[in-house]
Amino acid sequence: MDSILKKVWIFLLIFTGMGLVALVPFDKYQRAYMKEFHKVKSAPQKRVNAAYTYVEKVESGEIGETSEQNPPQVKKRIRYVQPNPRHRKPIYIRDKNNPKILHPYQG
């Protein structure tokens, strides 16, 4: 009886240790992960630096006011693509005898 209990304890300890090792995030400390992490972490700081350099250039006169620059080109008319109603199949068809009843189109 003691030998079986001892084997069960050893079995549980081994698999508990393996489970704890599985919880350790090894991928977090890989070089590719750390490189991507630092790149994502530095993105907001790059935007702040770009904003400050833009303001400094405007104040120094390197970049003029927006009236001197070309305004962005915008399309005046936006066309939405709509299907041609002649080629679109109906979803429902009205009943011949009672127009309040709708039947699904099967065609």
C-alpha positions as MATLAB code, in Angstrom:
seq = 'MDSILKKVWIFLLIFTGMGLVALVPFDKYQRAYMKEFHKVKSAPQKRVNAAYTYVEKVESGEIGETSEQNPPQVKKRIRYVQPNPRHRKPIYIRDKNNPKILHPYQG';
ca = [
       0.000    0.000    0.000;
       2.810    2.376    0.866;
       4.571    1.710   -2.423;
       1.419    2.563   -4.422;
       0.902    5.759   -2.411;
       4.548    6.672   -2.926;
       4.232    6.129   -6.696;
       1.073    8.265   -6.833;
       2.828   11.100   -4.970;
       5.834   10.932   -7.285;
       3.511   10.896  -10.306;
       1.583   13.947   -9.019;
       4.764   15.853   -8.152;
       6.285   15.239  -11.586;
       3.196   16.384  -13.466;
       2.646   19.336  -11.123;
       6.214   20.435  -11.825;
       5.662   20.041  -15.558;
       2.464   22.083  -15.304;
       4.255   24.867  -13.442;
       7.019   24.906  -16.055;
       4.360   25.167  -18.768;
       3.006   28.325  -17.126;
       6.342   30.146  -17.449;
       6.113   32.475  -20.487;
       9.339   31.514  -22.266;
       8.218   33.144  -25.524;
       8.143   36.540  -23.814;
      11.894   36.502  -23.415;
      12.767   35.481  -26.954;
      14.643   38.015  -29.073;
      11.900   38.442  -31.709;
       9.253   39.044  -29.048;
      11.373   41.609  -27.213;
      12.197   43.389  -30.486;
       8.507   43.650  -31.411;
       7.632   44.709  -27.850;
      10.136   47.575  -27.896;
       8.958   48.650  -31.359;
       5.328   48.811  -30.223;
       6.312   50.493  -26.980;
       8.262   53.239  -28.772;
       5.517   54.076  -31.326;
       3.701   56.675  -29.149;
       6.996   58.373  -28.336;
       7.824   58.613  -32.050;
       4.477   60.350  -32.664;
       5.169   62.819  -29.850;
       8.652   63.516  -31.219;
       7.243   64.047  -34.721;
       4.656   66.494  -33.374;
       7.312   68.487  -31.518;
       9.614   68.633  -34.546;
       6.680   69.811  -36.694;
       5.864   72.572  -34.197;
       9.516   73.615  -34.050;
       9.692   73.792  -37.859;
       6.509   75.888  -38.018;
       7.840   78.268  -35.366;
      11.211   78.590  -37.090;
       9.564   79.248  -40.464;
      10.749   76.163  -42.336;
       7.142   75.102  -42.839;
       4.702   77.845  -43.762;
       1.125   78.247  -42.679;
      -1.457   75.883  -44.108;
      -2.751   78.554  -46.518;
       0.558   78.450  -48.433;
       0.472   74.682  -48.727;
      -1.615   72.841  -51.277;
      -4.925   71.757  -49.773;
      -5.683   68.059  -49.966;
      -7.573   66.990  -53.072;
     -11.040   65.720  -52.279;
     -13.445   64.163  -54.736;
     -16.518   66.356  -54.915;
     -18.924   63.588  -55.815;
     -18.875   60.242  -54.101;
     -20.412   57.454  -56.145;
     -21.787   54.514  -54.290;
     -21.861   51.261  -56.194;
     -25.398   49.945  -56.227;
     -26.579   46.790  -57.917;
     -28.711   47.229  -60.991;
     -32.337   46.568  -59.949;
     -33.039   44.682  -63.192;
     -30.474   42.018  -62.344;
     -31.203   41.740  -58.636;
     -33.402   38.800  -57.676;
     -36.268   39.466  -55.272;
     -36.076   38.039  -51.787;
     -39.844   37.613  -51.392;
     -42.770   37.431  -53.842;
     -46.326   38.482  -52.999;
     -49.103   35.941  -53.200;
     -51.424   36.186  -56.237;
     -54.644   36.015  -54.262;
     -53.614   37.901  -51.111;
     -50.928   40.595  -51.579;
     -50.319   40.786  -47.818;
     -48.765   37.302  -47.841;
     -45.096   37.048  -48.826;
     -43.469   33.868  -50.118;
     -39.687   33.351  -50.347;
     -38.370   33.587  -53.884;
     -37.280   30.213  -55.264;
     -35.969   30.754  -58.670;
];
